[in-house]
Each structure stands twice: as C-alpha cells, then as structure tokens.
Amino acid sequence: MQDIQLIINRIHDAMVPRLGEGKVADYIPELAKIDPKQFGIAVTTVEGETFVAGDALVPFSIQSISKVFMLTLALGKAGETVWNRVGREPSGSAFNSIVQLERESGIPRNPFVNAGAIVVSDIVMAGHQPREAIGELLRFVQYVADDDSIIIDNAVAKSENATGYRNYALANFMRSFGNLHHPVEHVLGVYFHQCALAMTCSQLSRAGLFLANQGRNPLSGHTVVSARRAKRINALMLTCGHYDGSGDFAYHVGLPGKSGVGGGILAIAPGKASIAVWSPGLNKVGNSALGSAALEMLANETGWSVFGA
Ligand code: GLU
C-alpha cells in the first residue's frame, strides 16, 4: 500500500519554492485578481479516502474542467447522437480557435475545445430554460461530489460574459451553420455559468471519482454512468483534455486529464484514484504550470500512468 499522504506532502514541498510560476489568465478580469502564489492537491482513492496538501480547501474557478461534467450530462441525455454535432479528435490548435471551425463547417473537433463545449451545453439545454440547464449541472456536480455547498460564482460568469467576444464569435459562427439550436446569448449564458463553478481540489477530486471507478461512485454506491461510458470519457480526456498540450501531458503524466484556465486540472488514474491539482499560473498552452509538474511527479512516484510505470 502506497503512502499517498507522504507522496503529496513531498510534491507540495517541491512546489512551494516555485509558487508564482506561469501567468494567470487575465482575459477574464475576475480571474486576473487571483493570488498566483497558491498550490493545492487532493487525491481521492477508489477506496473512498481523500488526501490533501497545500491550498486544497480553497475554492477556485474550475473553468474548462466543467466541460467533463457537462459532456457526461449530454451523453446521458442524447447518447451517441452527441457525436453528430461534435467530433472526437484532438484539435492541435488553441482552445478558442475559430479557423478550424470554418474549415470543418461548424462541427467542432472535440467537446473540450470551447466551440465543442458550447455545442454540448446547447444539447443539455434541449427542453429547458437556460436557468434550468445551469441548475441541472450544478445539482449533478453536487451529487457526484456528494457536497451541496458547491456554488457557481456569478461574478466570474458576469465578468466572462462582459469580455467573451471570442466565444460569441464561435457561437454565432456555429449558429450560422445550424449547429446551435438555441439563441447564442442563452447558450453562452449557460456556458459561462458552468465555467464559473467554484470548487476546491478536495471537492473536485471527489467529483471525478466515478471516472476512476468504472462509472460508479464508491462512496455513495451510485452508478453515475456505465463502465463503458466512463472509459470513453477518460479516452477523450487523455487525447483532448489539455488543449494543444494534450500530447505533452500524455507524454509526461500519462493520465486522462482536463485542465481549465483557472489553473485547475482533474486527472483520473483508472482503478486507482481521482486527483485534483490547482495553481493559477499557466504555461504557454494554457495549462497550470505547477499543476502539470505536480501531476508528473505524482505519476512517477505512484506508477499510475496508464502507459505503465
Ligand atoms: N470559460 C473559459 C473560456 O471560454 C474556459 C476556458 C478554459 O478553461 O479553457 O474562455
């Protein structure tokens, strides 16, 4: 049995001298205000135990990590038909790129680039008012994390809405191709609120646990998705979860993962654990600099990479 607490304490100690590395996302004004010198890590094992170190109990904006939860809801609602409207290939371009979308007639490459996530939100909205779709996502995240105190930070959602010109461009573009079924302002309202979910590393690692345990949350005993679906969501996280840095993340860490511009990363070690790390400074491709380094250390020390020790 590995001593997870010891391992993450060691990782934390290695990260402390590096606090402040990278660049905090400032294109969302509310995120620019965050103190960059923070680092947290939480590991929840499939046995149901959570280990934490550093700022693991400080809520942060999960941003694109929410795309994993929204995709899970969309697959539950629309099943495989999701893939008629969004692809499953790594994009090889920035998370908010518009060029590819034009070439590929408004069908985004995958559900984890912004355009793809906006389509996924549109799918979840079917038959709902925007407010209900946001509520559905919030309740789902509270349910999988088994924590009703999780909230959406409305100031972050508002801040992004005020400056989200590029996401408006992407959404309008897809609407012109008929790949958005609801008004652009409604879909983006839902999308910005999902990105503004505020969670701690500890809550996030528990929320991801069903993906590490064949779709079943071992804490509650509830089956969230089938084992096959969990496997497939993990596959998408591995190939598309880190923007244009997905290959590099697979090379260095070797775990399915999803990062967000708030500096968080959710990583899944199938059959072992769900891991959340957070540090606001981002590297050149937009992934948490210390978060990526911490996960590389964790994968090396535990031998949890899906490609072998
Ligand atoms: N809300 C952010 C955006 O759309 C999410 C980006 C991210 O975390 O990758 O720009």
mmCIF file of C-alpha atoms and ligand atoms in Angstrom:
data_model
loop_
_atom_site.group_PDB
_atom_site.id
_atom_site.type_symbol
_atom_site.label_atom_id
_atom_site.label_comp_id
_atom_site.label_asym_id
_atom_site.label_seq_id
_atom_site.Cartn_x
_atom_site.Cartn_y
_atom_site.Cartn_z
ATOM 1 C CA MET A 1 0.000 0.000 0.000
ATOM 2 C CA GLN A 2 1.497 3.369 -1.016
ATOM 3 C CA ASP A 3 1.570 6.243 1.422
ATOM 4 C CA ILE A 4 -0.351 8.786 -0.616
ATOM 5 C CA GLN A 5 -0.182 11.453 2.095
ATOM 6 C CA LEU A 6 3.591 11.210 2.157
ATOM 7 C CA ILE A 7 3.804 11.439 -1.623
ATOM 8 C CA ILE A 8 1.593 14.521 -1.895
ATOM 9 C CA ASN A 9 3.382 16.218 1.011
ATOM 10 C CA ARG A 10 6.598 15.714 -0.909
ATOM 11 C CA ILE A 11 5.027 17.125 -4.067
ATOM 12 C CA HIS A 12 3.746 20.120 -2.131
ATOM 13 C CA ASP A 13 7.199 20.765 -0.683
ATOM 14 C CA ALA A 14 8.705 20.621 -4.174
ATOM 15 C CA MET A 15 6.158 23.140 -5.493
ATOM 16 C CA VAL A 16 6.410 25.731 -2.715
ATOM 17 C CA PRO A 17 9.707 27.270 -3.963
ATOM 18 C CA ARG A 18 8.139 27.520 -7.426
ATOM 19 C CA LEU A 19 4.941 29.321 -6.348
ATOM 20 C CA GLY A 20 4.003 32.068 -8.767
ATOM 21 C CA GLU A 21 5.425 30.372 -11.880
ATOM 22 C CA GLY A 22 3.430 30.812 -15.094
ATOM 23 C CA LYS A 23 0.946 33.504 -15.980
ATOM 24 C CA VAL A 24 -2.529 33.912 -14.513
ATOM 25 C CA ALA A 25 -5.298 34.068 -17.147
ATOM 26 C CA ASP A 26 -6.246 37.714 -17.380
ATOM 27 C CA TYR A 27 -8.655 37.738 -20.312
ATOM 28 C CA ILE A 28 -11.432 37.111 -17.767
ATOM 29 C CA PRO A 29 -10.996 40.169 -15.474
ATOM 30 C CA GLU A 30 -12.312 38.389 -12.389
ATOM 31 C CA LEU A 31 -9.654 35.639 -12.759
ATOM 32 C CA ALA A 32 -6.848 38.210 -13.082
ATOM 33 C CA LYS A 33 -7.421 39.165 -9.438
ATOM 34 C CA ILE A 34 -6.391 35.749 -8.053
ATOM 35 C CA ASP A 35 -3.209 35.490 -5.963
ATOM 36 C CA PRO A 36 -0.883 33.353 -8.149
ATOM 37 C CA LYS A 37 1.105 32.026 -5.187
ATOM 38 C CA GLN A 38 -1.229 29.180 -4.344
ATOM 39 C CA PHE A 39 -0.979 25.445 -4.856
ATOM 40 C CA GLY A 40 -3.313 22.673 -3.771
ATOM 41 C CA ILE A 41 -3.598 18.956 -4.414
ATOM 42 C CA ALA A 42 -6.202 16.351 -3.436
ATOM 43 C CA VAL A 43 -6.255 12.630 -4.173
ATOM 44 C CA THR A 44 -9.396 10.544 -3.627
ATOM 45 C CA THR A 45 -8.759 6.834 -3.946
ATOM 46 C CA VAL A 46 -11.317 4.307 -5.188
ATOM 47 C CA GLU A 47 -11.387 3.057 -1.601
ATOM 48 C CA GLY A 48 -13.008 6.411 -0.830
ATOM 49 C CA GLU A 49 -10.276 8.107 1.143
ATOM 50 C CA THR A 50 -9.263 11.708 0.361
ATOM 51 C CA PHE A 51 -5.736 13.021 0.981
ATOM 52 C CA VAL A 52 -4.957 16.740 0.707
ATOM 53 C CA ALA A 53 -1.966 19.075 0.785
ATOM 54 C CA GLY A 54 -1.438 22.823 0.342
ATOM 55 C CA ASP A 55 -4.409 25.016 -0.627
ATOM 56 C CA ALA A 56 -6.682 22.046 -1.306
ATOM 57 C CA LEU A 57 -9.606 23.586 0.564
ATOM 58 C CA VAL A 58 -9.586 26.939 -1.268
ATOM 59 C CA PRO A 59 -12.351 27.239 -3.903
ATOM 60 C CA PHE A 60 -11.194 28.199 -7.404
ATOM 61 C CA SER A 61 -12.866 28.678 -10.776
ATOM 62 C CA ILE A 62 -12.906 25.264 -12.460
ATOM 63 C CA GLN A 63 -13.493 26.790 -15.917
ATOM 64 C CA SER A 64 -12.988 24.171 -18.647
ATOM 65 C CA ILE A 65 -12.949 21.260 -16.219
ATOM 66 C CA SER A 66 -16.734 21.769 -16.153
ATOM 67 C CA LYS A 67 -16.757 20.518 -19.743
ATOM 68 C CA VAL A 68 -16.266 16.962 -18.460
ATOM 69 C CA PHE A 69 -19.393 17.167 -16.290
ATOM 70 C CA MET A 70 -21.481 18.838 -18.991
ATOM 71 C CA LEU A 71 -20.394 16.185 -21.506
ATOM 72 C CA THR A 72 -21.428 13.464 -19.048
ATOM 73 C CA LEU A 73 -24.885 15.059 -18.809
ATOM 74 C CA ALA A 74 -25.167 15.465 -22.593
ATOM 75 C CA LEU A 75 -24.253 11.819 -23.195
ATOM 76 C CA GLY A 76 -26.883 10.809 -20.629
ATOM 77 C CA LYS A 77 -29.452 12.886 -22.422
ATOM 78 C CA ALA A 78 -28.661 12.414 -26.114
ATOM 79 C CA GLY A 79 -26.439 9.310 -26.109
ATOM 80 C CA GLU A 80 -24.254 8.714 -29.125
ATOM 81 C CA THR A 81 -26.147 11.338 -31.169
ATOM 82 C CA VAL A 82 -23.874 13.891 -29.440
ATOM 83 C CA TRP A 83 -21.243 12.820 -31.952
ATOM 84 C CA ASN A 84 -23.323 14.024 -34.886
ATOM 85 C CA ARG A 85 -22.626 17.561 -33.729
ATOM 86 C CA VAL A 86 -19.132 17.408 -32.270
ATOM 87 C CA GLY A 87 -16.041 15.325 -33.129
ATOM 88 C CA ARG A 88 -13.660 13.251 -31.036
ATOM 89 C CA GLU A 89 -10.273 14.213 -32.425
ATOM 90 C CA PRO A 90 -7.545 16.303 -30.780
ATOM 91 C CA SER A 91 -7.662 19.796 -32.214
ATOM 92 C CA GLY A 92 -3.969 20.629 -32.472
ATOM 93 C CA SER A 93 -4.948 24.259 -32.043
ATOM 94 C CA ALA A 94 -5.794 26.720 -29.266
ATOM 95 C CA PHE A 95 -8.833 26.164 -27.074
ATOM 96 C CA ASN A 96 -10.630 29.117 -28.581
ATOM 97 C CA SER A 97 -9.525 28.802 -32.200
ATOM 98 C CA ILE A 98 -12.009 29.772 -34.884
ATOM 99 C CA VAL A 99 -10.033 28.798 -38.012
ATOM 100 C CA GLN A 100 -10.632 25.060 -37.769
ATOM 101 C CA LEU A 101 -14.338 25.602 -37.283
ATOM 102 C CA GLU A 102 -14.674 27.330 -40.614
ATOM 103 C CA ARG A 103 -12.792 24.625 -42.459
ATOM 104 C CA GLU A 104 -14.906 21.924 -40.827
ATOM 105 C CA SER A 105 -18.307 23.532 -41.408
ATOM 106 C CA GLY A 106 -19.202 24.421 -37.853
ATOM 107 C CA ILE A 107 -18.589 20.940 -36.358
ATOM 108 C CA PRO A 108 -16.058 21.414 -33.544
ATOM 109 C CA ARG A 109 -13.175 18.953 -33.266
ATOM 110 C CA ASN A 110 -13.982 17.703 -29.766
ATOM 111 C CA PRO A 111 -16.158 18.505 -26.730
ATOM 112 C CA PHE A 112 -13.275 20.060 -24.771
ATOM 113 C CA VAL A 113 -12.353 22.950 -27.042
ATOM 114 C CA ASN A 114 -14.602 25.958 -26.407
ATOM 115 C CA ALA A 115 -16.658 25.536 -29.581
ATOM 116 C CA GLY A 116 -17.310 21.872 -28.780
ATOM 117 C CA ALA A 117 -18.272 22.640 -25.199
ATOM 118 C CA ILE A 118 -20.674 25.333 -26.361
ATOM 119 C CA VAL A 119 -22.414 22.745 -28.582
ATOM 120 C CA VAL A 120 -22.532 20.326 -25.640
ATOM 121 C CA SER A 121 -24.223 22.997 -23.483
ATOM 122 C CA ASP A 122 -26.733 23.541 -26.313
ATOM 123 C CA ILE A 123 -27.503 19.793 -26.255
ATOM 124 C CA VAL A 124 -28.125 19.800 -22.491
ATOM 125 C CA MET A 125 -30.427 22.820 -22.887
ATOM 126 C CA ALA A 126 -32.925 20.897 -25.061
ATOM 127 C CA GLY A 127 -36.357 21.241 -23.438
ATOM 128 C CA HIS A 128 -35.030 23.513 -20.690
ATOM 129 C CA GLN A 129 -34.848 27.191 -19.901
ATOM 130 C CA PRO A 130 -31.180 28.293 -19.557
ATOM 131 C CA ARG A 131 -31.631 28.648 -15.800
ATOM 132 C CA GLU A 132 -32.836 25.027 -15.545
ATOM 133 C CA ALA A 133 -29.867 23.730 -17.526
ATOM 134 C CA ILE A 134 -27.472 25.544 -15.185
ATOM 135 C CA GLY A 135 -29.373 24.145 -12.209
ATOM 136 C CA GLU A 136 -29.175 20.646 -13.652
ATOM 137 C CA LEU A 137 -25.403 20.890 -13.992
ATOM 138 C CA LEU A 138 -24.941 22.351 -10.516
ATOM 139 C CA ARG A 139 -27.052 19.590 -8.943
ATOM 140 C CA PHE A 140 -25.154 16.952 -10.915
ATOM 141 C CA VAL A 141 -21.784 18.239 -9.717
ATOM 142 C CA GLN A 142 -23.061 18.461 -6.122
ATOM 143 C CA TYR A 143 -24.343 14.899 -6.478
ATOM 144 C CA VAL A 144 -21.124 13.366 -7.831
ATOM 145 C CA ALA A 145 -19.033 15.289 -5.269
ATOM 146 C CA ASP A 146 -21.591 14.466 -2.566
ATOM 147 C CA ASP A 147 -21.408 18.088 -1.448
ATOM 148 C CA ASP A 148 -24.340 20.523 -1.562
ATOM 149 C CA SER A 149 -22.195 23.502 -0.653
ATOM 150 C CA ILE A 150 -20.684 23.786 -4.169
ATOM 151 C CA ILE A 151 -21.749 27.022 -5.872
ATOM 152 C CA ILE A 152 -21.430 28.964 -9.100
ATOM 153 C CA ASP A 153 -19.505 32.232 -8.749
ATOM 154 C CA ASN A 154 -21.814 34.678 -10.511
ATOM 155 C CA ALA A 155 -19.192 37.442 -10.515
ATOM 156 C CA VAL A 156 -16.914 35.236 -12.656
ATOM 157 C CA ALA A 157 -19.770 34.345 -15.039
ATOM 158 C CA LYS A 158 -20.671 38.017 -15.417
ATOM 159 C CA SER A 159 -17.058 39.021 -15.924
ATOM 160 C CA GLU A 160 -16.615 36.461 -18.687
ATOM 161 C CA ASN A 161 -19.878 37.438 -20.357
ATOM 162 C CA ALA A 162 -18.705 41.036 -20.493
ATOM 163 C CA THR A 163 -15.466 40.134 -22.264
ATOM 164 C CA GLY A 164 -16.275 36.859 -24.057
ATOM 165 C CA TYR A 165 -16.111 38.284 -27.567
ATOM 166 C CA ARG A 166 -14.330 35.282 -28.993
ATOM 167 C CA ASN A 167 -16.821 32.808 -27.542
ATOM 168 C CA TYR A 168 -19.616 34.961 -29.008
ATOM 169 C CA ALA A 169 -17.850 34.736 -32.368
ATOM 170 C CA LEU A 170 -17.554 30.943 -32.124
ATOM 171 C CA ALA A 171 -21.181 30.569 -31.089
ATOM 172 C CA ASN A 172 -22.517 32.871 -33.810
ATOM 173 C CA PHE A 173 -20.452 31.010 -36.334
ATOM 174 C CA MET A 174 -21.890 27.651 -35.297
ATOM 175 C CA ARG A 175 -25.401 29.073 -35.223
ATOM 176 C CA SER A 176 -24.895 30.147 -38.843
ATOM 177 C CA PHE A 177 -24.027 26.543 -39.696
ATOM 178 C CA GLY A 178 -27.147 25.323 -37.848
ATOM 179 C CA ASN A 179 -25.095 23.607 -35.151
ATOM 180 C CA LEU A 180 -26.578 25.627 -32.272
ATOM 181 C CA HIS A 181 -30.305 25.210 -31.680
ATOM 182 C CA HIS A 182 -30.824 27.910 -29.054
ATOM 183 C CA PRO A 183 -30.165 31.660 -29.137
ATOM 184 C CA VAL A 184 -26.459 32.454 -28.785
ATOM 185 C CA GLU A 185 -26.954 34.606 -25.637
ATOM 186 C CA HIS A 186 -28.826 31.764 -23.916
ATOM 187 C CA VAL A 187 -26.247 29.100 -24.747
ATOM 188 C CA LEU A 188 -23.359 31.315 -23.700
ATOM 189 C CA GLY A 189 -25.198 32.243 -20.513
ATOM 190 C CA VAL A 190 -25.237 28.543 -19.635
ATOM 191 C CA TYR A 191 -21.646 28.013 -20.791
ATOM 192 C CA PHE A 192 -20.233 30.948 -18.793
ATOM 193 C CA HIS A 193 -22.069 29.826 -15.656
ATOM 194 C CA GLN A 194 -20.821 26.240 -15.948
ATOM 195 C CA CYS A 195 -17.251 27.547 -16.312
ATOM 196 C CA ALA A 196 -17.785 29.693 -13.198
ATOM 197 C CA LEU A 197 -18.344 26.696 -10.918
ATOM 198 C CA ALA A 198 -16.191 27.266 -7.831
ATOM 199 C CA MET A 199 -14.747 24.140 -6.262
ATOM 200 C CA THR A 200 -11.877 23.141 -4.019
ATOM 201 C CA CYS A 201 -9.354 20.458 -5.007
ATOM 202 C CA SER A 202 -10.912 18.235 -2.393
ATOM 203 C CA GLN A 203 -14.430 18.614 -3.835
ATOM 204 C CA LEU A 204 -13.166 18.218 -7.391
ATOM 205 C CA SER A 205 -11.227 15.027 -6.712
ATOM 206 C CA ARG A 206 -14.374 13.518 -5.197
ATOM 207 C CA ALA A 207 -16.484 14.689 -8.134
ATOM 208 C CA GLY A 208 -14.210 12.853 -10.572
ATOM 209 C CA LEU A 209 -14.173 9.615 -8.630
ATOM 210 C CA PHE A 210 -16.850 7.887 -10.749
ATOM 211 C CA LEU A 211 -14.495 8.139 -13.733
ATOM 212 C CA ALA A 212 -11.751 6.309 -11.830
ATOM 213 C CA ASN A 213 -14.102 3.561 -10.734
ATOM 214 C CA GLN A 214 -15.847 2.319 -13.891
ATOM 215 C CA GLY A 215 -18.661 4.837 -13.650
ATOM 216 C CA ARG A 216 -19.668 4.048 -10.072
ATOM 217 C CA ASN A 217 -19.126 6.348 -7.109
ATOM 218 C CA PRO A 218 -17.716 4.045 -4.447
ATOM 219 C CA LEU A 219 -18.630 6.493 -1.668
ATOM 220 C CA SER A 220 -22.352 6.628 -2.378
ATOM 221 C CA GLY A 221 -22.583 3.281 -4.191
ATOM 222 C CA HIS A 222 -24.443 5.061 -7.041
ATOM 223 C CA THR A 223 -23.752 4.225 -10.657
ATOM 224 C CA VAL A 224 -23.303 7.570 -12.421
ATOM 225 C CA VAL A 225 -22.538 6.225 -15.921
ATOM 226 C CA SER A 226 -21.848 2.778 -17.369
ATOM 227 C CA ALA A 227 -18.298 1.416 -17.212
ATOM 228 C CA ARG A 228 -18.079 1.759 -20.994
ATOM 229 C CA ARG A 229 -19.080 5.419 -20.897
ATOM 230 C CA ALA A 230 -16.567 6.179 -18.143
ATOM 231 C CA LYS A 231 -13.859 4.529 -20.243
ATOM 232 C CA ARG A 232 -14.787 6.665 -23.220
ATOM 233 C CA ILE A 233 -14.897 9.936 -21.308
ATOM 234 C CA ASN A 234 -11.425 9.079 -19.978
ATOM 235 C CA ALA A 235 -10.230 8.409 -23.535
ATOM 236 C CA LEU A 236 -11.409 11.859 -24.602
ATOM 237 C CA MET A 237 -9.730 13.464 -21.614
ATOM 238 C CA LEU A 238 -6.477 11.741 -22.458
ATOM 239 C CA THR A 239 -6.495 12.751 -26.116
ATOM 240 C CA CYS A 240 -8.184 16.175 -25.945
ATOM 241 C CA GLY A 241 -8.151 17.389 -22.328
ATOM 242 C CA HIS A 242 -5.204 19.767 -22.449
ATOM 243 C CA TYR A 243 -5.810 21.943 -25.473
ATOM 244 C CA ASP A 244 -2.799 21.927 -27.756
ATOM 245 C CA GLY A 245 -0.707 20.462 -24.912
ATOM 246 C CA SER A 246 -2.566 17.136 -24.778
ATOM 247 C CA GLY A 247 0.273 15.159 -26.358
ATOM 248 C CA ASP A 248 2.802 16.634 -23.987
ATOM 249 C CA PHE A 249 0.596 15.908 -20.970
ATOM 250 C CA ALA A 250 0.166 12.276 -22.090
ATOM 251 C CA TYR A 251 3.938 12.038 -22.529
ATOM 252 C CA HIS A 252 4.841 13.492 -19.128
ATOM 253 C CA VAL A 253 1.889 12.418 -16.984
ATOM 254 C CA GLY A 254 0.105 9.628 -18.858
ATOM 255 C CA LEU A 255 -3.307 10.089 -17.249
ATOM 256 C CA PRO A 256 -6.670 11.219 -18.634
ATOM 257 C CA GLY A 257 -6.986 14.829 -17.520
ATOM 258 C CA LYS A 258 -8.849 18.050 -18.079
ATOM 259 C CA SER A 259 -7.404 21.456 -17.363
ATOM 260 C CA GLY A 260 -9.020 24.862 -17.004
ATOM 261 C CA VAL A 261 -7.730 28.404 -17.327
ATOM 262 C CA GLY A 262 -8.430 28.926 -13.619
ATOM 263 C CA GLY A 263 -5.318 26.766 -13.062
ATOM 264 C CA GLY A 264 -7.068 23.555 -12.065
ATOM 265 C CA ILE A 265 -6.526 20.076 -13.502
ATOM 266 C CA LEU A 266 -8.658 16.995 -12.871
ATOM 267 C CA ALA A 267 -6.736 13.782 -13.598
ATOM 268 C CA ILE A 268 -8.024 10.235 -13.478
ATOM 269 C CA ALA A 269 -5.952 7.167 -12.613
ATOM 270 C CA PRO A 270 -8.378 4.417 -13.692
ATOM 271 C CA GLY A 271 -8.910 1.812 -10.984
ATOM 272 C CA LYS A 272 -6.801 3.858 -8.580
ATOM 273 C CA ALA A 273 -7.828 7.427 -7.831
ATOM 274 C CA SER A 274 -9.191 10.773 -8.911
ATOM 275 C CA ILE A 275 -6.770 13.672 -8.491
ATOM 276 C CA ALA A 276 -7.295 17.438 -8.480
ATOM 277 C CA VAL A 277 -4.499 19.989 -8.531
ATOM 278 C CA TRP A 278 -4.671 23.765 -8.631
ATOM 279 C CA SER A 279 -2.206 26.573 -9.075
ATOM 280 C CA PRO A 280 -3.284 29.692 -11.018
ATOM 281 C CA GLY A 281 -0.142 30.337 -13.119
ATOM 282 C CA LEU A 282 -0.485 28.879 -16.633
ATOM 283 C CA ASN A 283 2.163 27.646 -19.060
ATOM 284 C CA LYS A 284 2.325 28.737 -22.723
ATOM 285 C CA VAL A 285 -0.504 26.452 -23.882
ATOM 286 C CA GLY A 286 -2.801 27.471 -21.019
ATOM 287 C CA ASN A 287 -2.364 24.594 -18.566
ATOM 288 C CA SER A 288 -1.424 25.111 -14.906
ATOM 289 C CA ALA A 289 2.386 25.165 -14.789
ATOM 290 C CA LEU A 290 2.750 23.799 -11.247
ATOM 291 C CA GLY A 291 -0.313 21.587 -11.627
ATOM 292 C CA SER A 292 1.265 19.822 -14.606
ATOM 293 C CA ALA A 293 4.600 19.474 -12.797
ATOM 294 C CA ALA A 294 2.856 18.102 -9.686
ATOM 295 C CA LEU A 295 0.944 15.516 -11.689
ATOM 296 C CA GLU A 296 4.127 14.397 -13.426
ATOM 297 C CA MET A 297 5.730 13.869 -10.024
ATOM 298 C CA LEU A 298 2.656 12.031 -8.766
ATOM 299 C CA ALA A 299 2.536 9.731 -11.792
ATOM 300 C CA ASN A 300 6.255 8.984 -11.442
ATOM 301 C CA GLU A 301 6.055 8.264 -7.727
ATOM 302 C CA THR A 302 2.876 6.158 -7.831
ATOM 303 C CA GLY A 303 3.412 4.407 -11.171
ATOM 304 C CA TRP A 304 -0.198 5.289 -12.037
ATOM 305 C CA SER A 305 0.398 6.319 -15.679
ATOM 306 C CA VAL A 306 -1.967 4.342 -17.899
ATOM 307 C CA PHE A 307 1.065 3.518 -20.051
ATOM 308 C CA GLY A 308 2.873 1.701 -17.249
ATOM 309 C CA ALA A 309 5.323 2.661 -14.521
HETATM 310 N N1 GLU B 1 -14.528 30.000 -19.778
HETATM 311 C C1 GLU B 1 -13.284 29.891 -20.449
HETATM 312 C C2 GLU B 1 -13.394 30.360 -21.889
HETATM 313 O O1 GLU B 1 -14.329 30.045 -22.539
HETATM 314 C C3 GLU B 1 -12.846 28.474 -20.380
HETATM 315 C C4 GLU B 1 -11.514 28.271 -20.984
HETATM 316 C C5 GLU B 1 -10.733 27.187 -20.367
HETATM 317 O O2 GLU B 1 -10.744 26.956 -19.160
HETATM 318 O O3 GLU B 1 -10.083 26.535 -21.166
HETATM 319 O O4 GLU B 1 -12.581 31.070 -22.377
#
